[in-house]
Short mmCIF file of C-alpha atoms and ligand atoms in Angstrom, two decimals:
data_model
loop_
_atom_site.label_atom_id
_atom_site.label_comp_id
_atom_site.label_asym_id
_atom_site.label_seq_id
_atom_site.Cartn_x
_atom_site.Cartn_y
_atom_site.Cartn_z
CA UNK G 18 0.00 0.00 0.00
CA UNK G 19 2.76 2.61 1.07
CA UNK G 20 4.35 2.19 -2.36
CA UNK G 21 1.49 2.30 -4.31
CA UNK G 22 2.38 3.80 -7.69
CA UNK G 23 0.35 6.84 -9.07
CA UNK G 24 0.19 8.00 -12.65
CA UNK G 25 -0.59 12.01 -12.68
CA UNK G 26 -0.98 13.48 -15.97
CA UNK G 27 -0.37 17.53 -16.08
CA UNK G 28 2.18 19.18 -14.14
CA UNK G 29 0.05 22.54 -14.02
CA UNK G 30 -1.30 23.54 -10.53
CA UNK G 31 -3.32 20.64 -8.93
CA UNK G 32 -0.68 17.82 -10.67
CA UNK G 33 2.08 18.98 -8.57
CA UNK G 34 0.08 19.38 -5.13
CA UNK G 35 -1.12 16.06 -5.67
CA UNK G 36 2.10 14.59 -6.21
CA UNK G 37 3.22 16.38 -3.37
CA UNK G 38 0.57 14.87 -0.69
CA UNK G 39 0.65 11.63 -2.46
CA UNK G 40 4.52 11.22 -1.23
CA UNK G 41 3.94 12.95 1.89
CA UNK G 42 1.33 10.00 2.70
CA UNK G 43 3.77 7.34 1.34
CA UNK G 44 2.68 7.24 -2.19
CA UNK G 45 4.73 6.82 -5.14
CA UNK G 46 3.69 9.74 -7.37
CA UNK G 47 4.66 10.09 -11.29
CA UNK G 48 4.18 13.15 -13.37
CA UNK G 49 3.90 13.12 -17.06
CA UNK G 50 3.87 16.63 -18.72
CA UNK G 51 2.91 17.08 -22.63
CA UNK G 52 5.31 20.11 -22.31
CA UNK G 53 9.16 19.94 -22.59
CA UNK G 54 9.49 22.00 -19.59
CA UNK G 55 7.29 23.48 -16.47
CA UNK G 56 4.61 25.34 -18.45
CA UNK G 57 5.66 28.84 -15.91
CA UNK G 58 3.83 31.56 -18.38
CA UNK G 59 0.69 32.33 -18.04
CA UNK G 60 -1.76 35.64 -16.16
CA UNK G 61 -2.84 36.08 -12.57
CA UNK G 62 -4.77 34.19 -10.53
CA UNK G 63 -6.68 34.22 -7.31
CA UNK G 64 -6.65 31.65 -4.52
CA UNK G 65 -8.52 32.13 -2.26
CA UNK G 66 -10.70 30.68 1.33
CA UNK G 67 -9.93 26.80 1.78
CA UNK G 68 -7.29 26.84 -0.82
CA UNK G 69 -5.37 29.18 1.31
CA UNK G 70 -5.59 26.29 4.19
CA UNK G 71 -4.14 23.76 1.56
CA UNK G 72 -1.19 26.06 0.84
CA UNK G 73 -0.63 26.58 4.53
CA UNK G 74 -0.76 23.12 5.20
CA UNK G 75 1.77 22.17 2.61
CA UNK G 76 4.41 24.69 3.87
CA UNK G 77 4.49 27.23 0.63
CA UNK G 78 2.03 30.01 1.79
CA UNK G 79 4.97 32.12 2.55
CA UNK G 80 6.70 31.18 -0.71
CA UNK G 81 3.31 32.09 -2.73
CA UNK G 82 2.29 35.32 -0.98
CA UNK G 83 5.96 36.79 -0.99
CA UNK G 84 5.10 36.29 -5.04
CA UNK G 85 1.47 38.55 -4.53
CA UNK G 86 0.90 40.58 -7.50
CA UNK G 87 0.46 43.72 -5.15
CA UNK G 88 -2.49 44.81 -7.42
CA UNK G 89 -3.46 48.31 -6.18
CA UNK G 90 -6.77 49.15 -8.33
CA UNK G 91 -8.82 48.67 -11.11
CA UNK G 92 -9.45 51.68 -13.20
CA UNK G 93 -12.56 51.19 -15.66
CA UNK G 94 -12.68 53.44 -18.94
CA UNK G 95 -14.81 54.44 -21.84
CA UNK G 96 -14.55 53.57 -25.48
CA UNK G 97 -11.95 56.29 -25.92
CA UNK G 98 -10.08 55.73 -22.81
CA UNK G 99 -11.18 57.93 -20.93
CA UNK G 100 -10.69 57.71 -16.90
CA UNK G 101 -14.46 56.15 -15.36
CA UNK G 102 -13.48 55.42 -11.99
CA UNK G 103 -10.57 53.55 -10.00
CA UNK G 104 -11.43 51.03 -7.40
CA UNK G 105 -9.22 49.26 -4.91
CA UNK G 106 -8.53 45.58 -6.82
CA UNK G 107 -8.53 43.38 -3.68
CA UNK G 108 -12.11 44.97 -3.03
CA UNK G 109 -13.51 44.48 -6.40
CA UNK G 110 -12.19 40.89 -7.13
CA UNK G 111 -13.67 39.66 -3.28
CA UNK G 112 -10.27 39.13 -2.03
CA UNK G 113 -10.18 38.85 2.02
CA UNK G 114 -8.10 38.37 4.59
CA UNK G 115 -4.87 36.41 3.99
CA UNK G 116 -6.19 35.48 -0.11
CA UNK G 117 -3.44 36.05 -2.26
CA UNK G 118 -3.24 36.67 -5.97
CA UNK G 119 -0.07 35.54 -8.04
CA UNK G 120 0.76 34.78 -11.73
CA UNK G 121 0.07 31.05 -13.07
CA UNK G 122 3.69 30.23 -13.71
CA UNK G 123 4.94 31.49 -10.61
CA UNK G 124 2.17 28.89 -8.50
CA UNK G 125 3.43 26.23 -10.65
CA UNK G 126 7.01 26.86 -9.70
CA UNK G 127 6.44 26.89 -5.99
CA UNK G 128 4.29 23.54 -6.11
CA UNK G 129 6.45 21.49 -8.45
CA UNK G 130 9.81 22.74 -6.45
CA UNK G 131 7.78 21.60 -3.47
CA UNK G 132 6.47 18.00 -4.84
CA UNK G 133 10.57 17.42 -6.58
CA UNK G 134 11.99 15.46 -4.30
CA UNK G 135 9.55 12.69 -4.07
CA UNK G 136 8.07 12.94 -7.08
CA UNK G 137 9.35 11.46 -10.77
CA UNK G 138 8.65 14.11 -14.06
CA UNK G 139 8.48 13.12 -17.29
CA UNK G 140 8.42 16.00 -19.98
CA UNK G 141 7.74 16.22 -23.12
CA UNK G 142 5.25 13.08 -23.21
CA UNK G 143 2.13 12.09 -22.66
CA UNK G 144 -0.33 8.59 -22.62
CA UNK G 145 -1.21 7.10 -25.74
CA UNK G 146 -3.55 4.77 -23.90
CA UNK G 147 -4.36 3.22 -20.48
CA UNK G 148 -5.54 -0.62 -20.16
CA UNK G 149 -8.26 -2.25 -17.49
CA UNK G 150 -4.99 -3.61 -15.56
CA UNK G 151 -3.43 -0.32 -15.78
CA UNK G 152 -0.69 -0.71 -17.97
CA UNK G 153 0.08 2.60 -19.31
CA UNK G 154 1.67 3.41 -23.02
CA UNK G 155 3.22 6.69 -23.57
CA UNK G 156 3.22 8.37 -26.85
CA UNK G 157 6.82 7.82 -26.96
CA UNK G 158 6.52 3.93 -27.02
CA UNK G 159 7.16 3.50 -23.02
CA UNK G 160 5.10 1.14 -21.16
CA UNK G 161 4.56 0.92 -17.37
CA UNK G 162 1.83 0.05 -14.92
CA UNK G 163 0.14 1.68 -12.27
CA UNK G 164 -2.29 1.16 -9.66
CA UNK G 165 -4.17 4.94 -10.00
CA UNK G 166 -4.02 7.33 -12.92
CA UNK G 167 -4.96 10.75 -13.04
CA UNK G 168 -6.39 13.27 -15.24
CA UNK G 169 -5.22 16.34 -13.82
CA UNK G 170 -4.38 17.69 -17.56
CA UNK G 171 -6.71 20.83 -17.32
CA UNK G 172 -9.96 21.64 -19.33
CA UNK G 173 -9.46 19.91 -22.62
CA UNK G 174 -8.53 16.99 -20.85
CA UNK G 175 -6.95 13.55 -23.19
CA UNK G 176 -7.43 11.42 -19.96
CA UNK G 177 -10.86 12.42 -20.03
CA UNK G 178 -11.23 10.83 -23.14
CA UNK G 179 -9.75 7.49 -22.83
CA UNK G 180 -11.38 6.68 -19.65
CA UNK G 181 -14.64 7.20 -21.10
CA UNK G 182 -15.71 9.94 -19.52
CA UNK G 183 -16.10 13.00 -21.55
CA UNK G 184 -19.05 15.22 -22.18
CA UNK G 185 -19.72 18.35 -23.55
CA UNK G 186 -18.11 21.74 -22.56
CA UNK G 187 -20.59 23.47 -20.96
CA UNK G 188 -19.94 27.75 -23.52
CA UNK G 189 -20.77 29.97 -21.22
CA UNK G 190 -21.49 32.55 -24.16
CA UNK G 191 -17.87 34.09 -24.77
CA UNK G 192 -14.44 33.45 -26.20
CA UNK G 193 -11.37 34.62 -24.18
CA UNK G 194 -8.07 35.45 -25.51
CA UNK G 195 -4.93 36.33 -24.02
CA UNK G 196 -1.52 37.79 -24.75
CA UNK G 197 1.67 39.45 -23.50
CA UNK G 198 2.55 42.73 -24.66
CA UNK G 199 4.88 45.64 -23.91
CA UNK G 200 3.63 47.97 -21.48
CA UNK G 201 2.89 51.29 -23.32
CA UNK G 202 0.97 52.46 -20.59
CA UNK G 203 3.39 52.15 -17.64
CA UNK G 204 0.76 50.42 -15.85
CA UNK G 205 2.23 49.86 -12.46
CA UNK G 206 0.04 46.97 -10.36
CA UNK G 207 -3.26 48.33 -11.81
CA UNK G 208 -5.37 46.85 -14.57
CA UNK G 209 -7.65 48.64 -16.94
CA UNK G 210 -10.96 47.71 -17.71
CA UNK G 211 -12.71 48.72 -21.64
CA UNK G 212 -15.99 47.62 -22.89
CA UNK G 213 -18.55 47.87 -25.73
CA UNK G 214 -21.33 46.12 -26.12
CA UNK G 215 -20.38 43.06 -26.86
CA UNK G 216 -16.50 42.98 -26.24
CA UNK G 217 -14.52 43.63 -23.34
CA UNK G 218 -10.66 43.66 -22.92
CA UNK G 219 -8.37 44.03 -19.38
CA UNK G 220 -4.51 44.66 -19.33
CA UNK G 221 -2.76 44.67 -16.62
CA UNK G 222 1.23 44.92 -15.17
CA UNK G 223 2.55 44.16 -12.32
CA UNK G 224 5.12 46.92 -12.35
CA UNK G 225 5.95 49.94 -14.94
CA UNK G 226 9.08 48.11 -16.07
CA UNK G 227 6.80 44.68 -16.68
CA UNK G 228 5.55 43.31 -19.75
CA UNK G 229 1.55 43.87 -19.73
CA UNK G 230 -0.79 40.85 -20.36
CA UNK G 231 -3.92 41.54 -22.03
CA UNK G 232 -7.03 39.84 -22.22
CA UNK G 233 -9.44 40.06 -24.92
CA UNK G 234 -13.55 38.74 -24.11
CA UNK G 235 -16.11 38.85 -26.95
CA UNK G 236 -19.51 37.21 -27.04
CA UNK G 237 -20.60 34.43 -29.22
CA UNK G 238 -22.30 31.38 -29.76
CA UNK G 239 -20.16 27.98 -29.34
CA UNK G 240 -18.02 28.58 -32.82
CA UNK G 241 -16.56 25.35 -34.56
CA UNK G 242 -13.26 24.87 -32.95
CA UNK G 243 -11.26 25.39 -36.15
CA UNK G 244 -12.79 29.18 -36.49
CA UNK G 245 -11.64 30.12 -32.92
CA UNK G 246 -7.92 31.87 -33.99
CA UNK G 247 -6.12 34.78 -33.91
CA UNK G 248 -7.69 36.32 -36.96
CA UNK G 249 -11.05 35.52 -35.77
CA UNK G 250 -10.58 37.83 -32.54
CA UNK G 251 -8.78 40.58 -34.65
CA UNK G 252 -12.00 40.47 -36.96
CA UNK G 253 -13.85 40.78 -33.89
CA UNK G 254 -12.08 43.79 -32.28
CA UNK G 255 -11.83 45.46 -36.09
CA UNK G 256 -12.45 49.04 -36.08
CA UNK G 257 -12.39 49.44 -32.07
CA UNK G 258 -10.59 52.66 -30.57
CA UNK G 259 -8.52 53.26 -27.29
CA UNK G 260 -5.81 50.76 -27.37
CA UNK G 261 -7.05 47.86 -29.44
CA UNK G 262 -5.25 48.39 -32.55
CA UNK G 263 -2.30 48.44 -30.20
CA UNK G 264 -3.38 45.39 -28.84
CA UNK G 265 -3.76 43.63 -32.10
CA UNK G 266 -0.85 44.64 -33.46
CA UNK G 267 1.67 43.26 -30.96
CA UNK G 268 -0.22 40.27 -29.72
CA UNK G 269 2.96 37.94 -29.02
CA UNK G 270 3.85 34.36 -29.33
CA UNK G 271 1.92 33.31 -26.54
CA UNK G 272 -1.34 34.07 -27.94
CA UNK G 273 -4.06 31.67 -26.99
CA UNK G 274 -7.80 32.06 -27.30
CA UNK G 275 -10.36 29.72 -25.95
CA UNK G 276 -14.00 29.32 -25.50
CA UNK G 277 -15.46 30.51 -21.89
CA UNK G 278 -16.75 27.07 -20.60
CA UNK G 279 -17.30 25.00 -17.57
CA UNK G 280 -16.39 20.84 -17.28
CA UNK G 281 -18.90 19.89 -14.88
CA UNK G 282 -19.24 15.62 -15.35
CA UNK G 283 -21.98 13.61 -13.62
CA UNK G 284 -18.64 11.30 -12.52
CA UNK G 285 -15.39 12.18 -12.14
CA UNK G 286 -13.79 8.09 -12.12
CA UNK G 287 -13.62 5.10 -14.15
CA UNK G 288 -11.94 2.46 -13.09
CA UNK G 289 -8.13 3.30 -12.20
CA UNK G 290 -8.42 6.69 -13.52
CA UNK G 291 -9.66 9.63 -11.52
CA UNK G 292 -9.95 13.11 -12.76
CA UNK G 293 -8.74 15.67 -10.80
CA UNK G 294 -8.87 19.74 -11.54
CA UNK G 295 -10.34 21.28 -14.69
CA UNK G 296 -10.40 18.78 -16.41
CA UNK G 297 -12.95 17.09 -13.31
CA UNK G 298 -14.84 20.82 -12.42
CA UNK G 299 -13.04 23.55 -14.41
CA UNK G 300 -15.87 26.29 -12.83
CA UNK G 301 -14.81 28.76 -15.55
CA UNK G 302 -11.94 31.99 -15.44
CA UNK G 303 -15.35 33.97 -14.88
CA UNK G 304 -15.44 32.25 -11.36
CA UNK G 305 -11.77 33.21 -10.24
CA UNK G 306 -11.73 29.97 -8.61
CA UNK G 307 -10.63 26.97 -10.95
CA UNK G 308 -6.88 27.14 -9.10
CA UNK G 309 -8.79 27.26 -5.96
CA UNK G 310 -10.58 24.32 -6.79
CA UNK G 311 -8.38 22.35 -8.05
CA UNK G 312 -5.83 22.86 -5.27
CA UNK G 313 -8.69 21.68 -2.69
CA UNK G 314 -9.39 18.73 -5.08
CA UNK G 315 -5.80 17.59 -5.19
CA UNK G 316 -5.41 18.21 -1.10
CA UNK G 317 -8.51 16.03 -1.28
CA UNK G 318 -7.68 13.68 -3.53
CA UNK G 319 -4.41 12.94 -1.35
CA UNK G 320 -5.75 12.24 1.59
CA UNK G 321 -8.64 9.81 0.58
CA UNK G 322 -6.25 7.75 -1.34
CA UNK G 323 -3.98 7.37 1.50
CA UNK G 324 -6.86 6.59 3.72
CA UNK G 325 -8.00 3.69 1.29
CA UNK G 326 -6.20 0.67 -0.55
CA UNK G 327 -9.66 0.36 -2.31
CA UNK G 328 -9.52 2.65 -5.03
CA UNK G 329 -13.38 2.55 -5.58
CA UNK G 330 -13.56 3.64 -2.15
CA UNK G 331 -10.74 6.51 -2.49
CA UNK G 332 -12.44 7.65 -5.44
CA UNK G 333 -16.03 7.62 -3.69
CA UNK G 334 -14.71 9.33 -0.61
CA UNK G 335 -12.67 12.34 -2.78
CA UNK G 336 -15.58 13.15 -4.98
CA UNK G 337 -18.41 12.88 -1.87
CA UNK G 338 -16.43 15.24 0.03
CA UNK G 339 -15.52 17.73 -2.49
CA UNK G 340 -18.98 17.61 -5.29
CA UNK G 341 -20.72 19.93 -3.09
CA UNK G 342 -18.16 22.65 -2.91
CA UNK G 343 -16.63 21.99 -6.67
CA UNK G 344 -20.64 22.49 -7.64
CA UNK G 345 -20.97 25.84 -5.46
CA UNK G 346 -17.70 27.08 -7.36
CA UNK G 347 -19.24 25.86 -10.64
CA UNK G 348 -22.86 27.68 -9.89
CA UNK G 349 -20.55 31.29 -9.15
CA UNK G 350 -18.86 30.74 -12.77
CA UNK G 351 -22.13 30.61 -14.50
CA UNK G 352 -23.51 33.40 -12.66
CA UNK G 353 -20.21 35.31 -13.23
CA UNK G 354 -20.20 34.61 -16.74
CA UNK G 355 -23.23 37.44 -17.56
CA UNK G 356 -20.83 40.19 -16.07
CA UNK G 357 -17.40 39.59 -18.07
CA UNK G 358 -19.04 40.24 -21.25
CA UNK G 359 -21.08 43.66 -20.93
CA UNK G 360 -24.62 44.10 -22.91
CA UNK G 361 -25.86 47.12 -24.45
CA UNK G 362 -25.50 50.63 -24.34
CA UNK G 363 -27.65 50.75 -21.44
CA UNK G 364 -25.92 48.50 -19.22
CA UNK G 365 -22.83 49.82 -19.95
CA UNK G 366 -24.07 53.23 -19.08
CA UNK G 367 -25.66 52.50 -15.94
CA UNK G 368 -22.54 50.87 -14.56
CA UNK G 369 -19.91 53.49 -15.40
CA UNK G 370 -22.66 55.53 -13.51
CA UNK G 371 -22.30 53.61 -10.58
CA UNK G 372 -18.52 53.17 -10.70
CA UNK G 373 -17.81 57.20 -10.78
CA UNK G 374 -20.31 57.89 -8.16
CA UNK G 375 -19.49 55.08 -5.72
CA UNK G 376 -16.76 57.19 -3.88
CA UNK G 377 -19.92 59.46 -2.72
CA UNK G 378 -21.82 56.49 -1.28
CA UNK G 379 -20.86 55.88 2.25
CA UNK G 380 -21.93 51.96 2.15
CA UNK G 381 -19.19 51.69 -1.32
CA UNK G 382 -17.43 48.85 0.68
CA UNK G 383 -20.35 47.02 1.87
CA UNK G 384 -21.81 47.15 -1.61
CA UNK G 385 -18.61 45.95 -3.51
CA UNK G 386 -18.12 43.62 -0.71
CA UNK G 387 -21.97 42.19 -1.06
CA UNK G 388 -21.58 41.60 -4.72
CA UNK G 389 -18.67 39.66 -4.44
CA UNK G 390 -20.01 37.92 -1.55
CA UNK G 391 -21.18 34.42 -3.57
CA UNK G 392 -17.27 33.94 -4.64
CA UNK G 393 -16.40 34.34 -0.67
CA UNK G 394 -19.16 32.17 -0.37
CA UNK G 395 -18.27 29.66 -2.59
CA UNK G 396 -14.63 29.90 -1.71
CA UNK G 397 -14.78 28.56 2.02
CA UNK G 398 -18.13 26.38 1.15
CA UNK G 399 -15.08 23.22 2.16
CA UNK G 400 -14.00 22.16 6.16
CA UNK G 401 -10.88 20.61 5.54
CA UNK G 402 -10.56 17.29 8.34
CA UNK G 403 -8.50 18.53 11.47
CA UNK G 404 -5.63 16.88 10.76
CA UNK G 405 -2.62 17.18 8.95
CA UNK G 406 -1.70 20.62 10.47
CA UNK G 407 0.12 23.24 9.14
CA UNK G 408 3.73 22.95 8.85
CA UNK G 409 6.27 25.83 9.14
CA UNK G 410 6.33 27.55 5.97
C1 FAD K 521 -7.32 33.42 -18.91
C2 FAD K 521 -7.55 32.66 -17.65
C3 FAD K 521 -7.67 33.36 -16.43
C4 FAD K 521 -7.86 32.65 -15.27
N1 FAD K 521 -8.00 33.34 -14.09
C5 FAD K 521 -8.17 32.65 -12.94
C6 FAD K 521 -8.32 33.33 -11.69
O1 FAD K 521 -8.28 34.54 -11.60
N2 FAD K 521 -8.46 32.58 -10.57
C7 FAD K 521 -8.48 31.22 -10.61
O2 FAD K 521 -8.62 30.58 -9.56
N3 FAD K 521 -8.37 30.56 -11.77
C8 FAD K 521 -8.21 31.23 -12.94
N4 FAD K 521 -8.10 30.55 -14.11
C9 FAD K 521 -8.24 29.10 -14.12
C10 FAD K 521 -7.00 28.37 -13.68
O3 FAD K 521 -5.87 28.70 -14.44
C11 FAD K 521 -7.29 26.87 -13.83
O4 FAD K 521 -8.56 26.59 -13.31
C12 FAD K 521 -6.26 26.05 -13.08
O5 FAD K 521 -4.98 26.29 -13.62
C13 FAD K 521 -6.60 24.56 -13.19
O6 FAD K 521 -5.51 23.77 -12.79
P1 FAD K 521 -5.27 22.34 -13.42
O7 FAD K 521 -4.06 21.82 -12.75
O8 FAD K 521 -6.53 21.57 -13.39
O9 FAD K 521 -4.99 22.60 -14.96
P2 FAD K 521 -3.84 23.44 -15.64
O10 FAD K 521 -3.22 24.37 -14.68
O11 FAD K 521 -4.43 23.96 -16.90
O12 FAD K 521 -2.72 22.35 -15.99
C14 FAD K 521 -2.91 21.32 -16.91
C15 FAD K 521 -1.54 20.79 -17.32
O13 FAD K 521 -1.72 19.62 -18.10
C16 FAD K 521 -0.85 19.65 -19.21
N5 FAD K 521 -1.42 18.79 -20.24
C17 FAD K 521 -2.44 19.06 -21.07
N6 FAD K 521 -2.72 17.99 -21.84
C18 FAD K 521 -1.83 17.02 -21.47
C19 FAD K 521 -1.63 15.67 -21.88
N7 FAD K 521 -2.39 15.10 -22.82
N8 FAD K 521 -0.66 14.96 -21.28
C20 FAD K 521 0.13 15.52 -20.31
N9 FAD K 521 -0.03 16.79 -19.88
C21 FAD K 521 -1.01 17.53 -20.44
C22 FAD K 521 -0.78 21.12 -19.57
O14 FAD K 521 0.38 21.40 -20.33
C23 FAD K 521 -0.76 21.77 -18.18
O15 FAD K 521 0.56 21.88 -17.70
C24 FAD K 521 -7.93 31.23 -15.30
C25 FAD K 521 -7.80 30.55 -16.51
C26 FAD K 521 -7.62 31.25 -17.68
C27 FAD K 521 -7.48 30.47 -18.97
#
């Protein structure tokens, strides 16, 4: 039982913090990464209630909050640019207490330093297919067996796939596109907020000598997958003014656009294969809480497998204790969804309205805070068991 050998497939952030519990309990963990390398690029993210627990309790709170991307505020603006409103950032993305917000790659660094030494990586591969004993063939001819596999290889998930288990995306109305640019605007830990009916775009820096990353939303109906590129969002954003053409113009290499959807599966296991992260409950970027999810799920995940040599009863255990809060998240992300791509004129209107007179409303806190309230919500809705207590970070 205490070498039991575990398959993880993904090294992105609930692969690592799996692998790290797994050996922690006694468990042989294996990554296998499609990239050639720690994929460390990527744009900010929250984490936030329970997840905060998980990182205490595996010793790298310190490591991830000294990396905080010390947003100061959001400043919203009209079609031309001009200044709306500012508002503090940790207030208006439902940040509290000790919730941190760092960039992707960063997260990914701390956990995978943290899972190294008892964990095995393989890069640049992947699993070709998975048998009933769980023999496992990689793409690049390998073959090995394991007792537990698991998809923890993010919303388009292969895993998914072979274990039978795959069901439609659930397009919550948008595409989202993202890029790194440099930062014309010296934006210095503050992210600017431009919408039109229909489209919306964010960039944001952490400092004035940072690259920016900018994020590009527009609303549509689920598009055949082969129509969702580059040119496709240009054609989109044709014609627009403030810095779009800017935008456009120097979107770099790491480009990627993707549809705005939720994974939410009626089972998350099959067999030896378990599904872990977005590609188990990805609740949607609109939520700000897939890396808080799938942090809790790994944490989770860890634990019940450790507790019980019957995988059927690991797997039973992970996903009873974690459904209700994965399907809380999921519920915030499709709520969410309505507010990251604006609707007409009106709408528009009415909420610039409301963000350059809130300074003169004496309740602007409690209001802000109320709003973001479901995502606080939503965030704590899991007790972690008493046990395994923090360790000095
Ligand atoms: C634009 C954007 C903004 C976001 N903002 C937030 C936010 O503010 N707050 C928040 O909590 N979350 C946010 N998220 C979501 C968050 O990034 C994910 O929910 C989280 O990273 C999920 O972790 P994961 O480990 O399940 O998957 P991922 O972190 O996506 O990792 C999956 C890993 O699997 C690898 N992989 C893929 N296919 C294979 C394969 N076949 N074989 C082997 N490896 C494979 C990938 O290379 C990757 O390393 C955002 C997401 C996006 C796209």
């Amino acid at each position: 039982m205490r070498n039991r050998e575990v398959l993880i497939s993904g090294a992105g952030v609930a692969g690592p913090l799996l692998a790290y519990w797994l050996g922690r309990h006694g468990l042989r963990p294996t990554i296998v990464e499609r990239a050639p390398a720690l994929r460390e690029g990527g744009y900010k993210v929250d984490v936030r209630g329970t997840a905060i627990e998980v990182l205490k309790r595996t010793g790298v709170y310190c490591a991830a909050r000294a990396r905080d991307t010390g947003m100061r505020q959001v400043t919203y603006v009209t079609k031309s640019g001009g200044k709306v409103a500012a508002v503090d950032a940790d207030l208006l993305m439902g940040r509290r207490g000790d919730d941190i917000e760092v960039m992707r790659g960063d997260l990914v660094r701390i956990l995978a330093d943290a899972a190294a030494p008892v964990t095995e990586f393989i890069y640049g591969d992947a699993i070709a297919s998975i048998s009933s004993s769980g023999e496992v063939t990689f793409e690049s001819g390998l073959s090995r067996r394991f007792d537990v596999i698991v998809g923890a290889d993010g919303l388009h998930s292969a895993t998914r796939r072979m274990a039978g288990l795959d069901a439609p995306l659930r397009h919550l109305g948008a595409y989202l596109s993202f890029a790194t640019m440099p930062n014309d605007l010296r934006l210095d830990r503050e992210e600017v907020f431009w919408a039109v009916p229909g489209r919306m775009a964010f960039l944001y820096s952490t400092g004035p000598d940072d690259p920016a990353k900018v994020g590009l939303v527009f609303a549509s109906p689920e598009l055949p997958r082969a129509e969702v590129t580059r040119e496709r969002v240009a054609a989109e954003f044709a014609g627009d003014g403030w810095q779009i053409p800017r935008i456009l113009e120097s979107m770099a290499d790491d480009f990627f656009v993707d549809s705005l959807s939720q994974v939410d599966l009626p089972r998350w296991s099959a067999g030896r294969v378990v599904l872990l992260g977005d590609a188990a409950f990805c609740p949607s970027p609109a939520s700000g809480q897939g890396t808080s999810t799938a942090l809790c799920g790994a944490y989770v995940l860890a634990r019940a497998l450790a507790r019980h040599e019957d995988t059927a009863a690991a797997f039973a255990e992970y996903e009873g204790t974690l459904r209700p809060y994965t399907d809380r998240n999921i519920e915030v992300g499709r709520k969410m969804a309505g507010q990251m791509v604006p609707g007409g004129r009106f709408s528009i209107a009415m909420r610039n309205y409301a963000m350059r007179t809130l300074h003169l409303n004496p309740w602007n806190k409690q209001i802000i805070a109320s709003a973001t309230k479901p995502i606080f919500v939503a965030a704590n809705a899991l007790k972690l068991p008493a046990e395994d207590q923090p360790v000095a970070a």
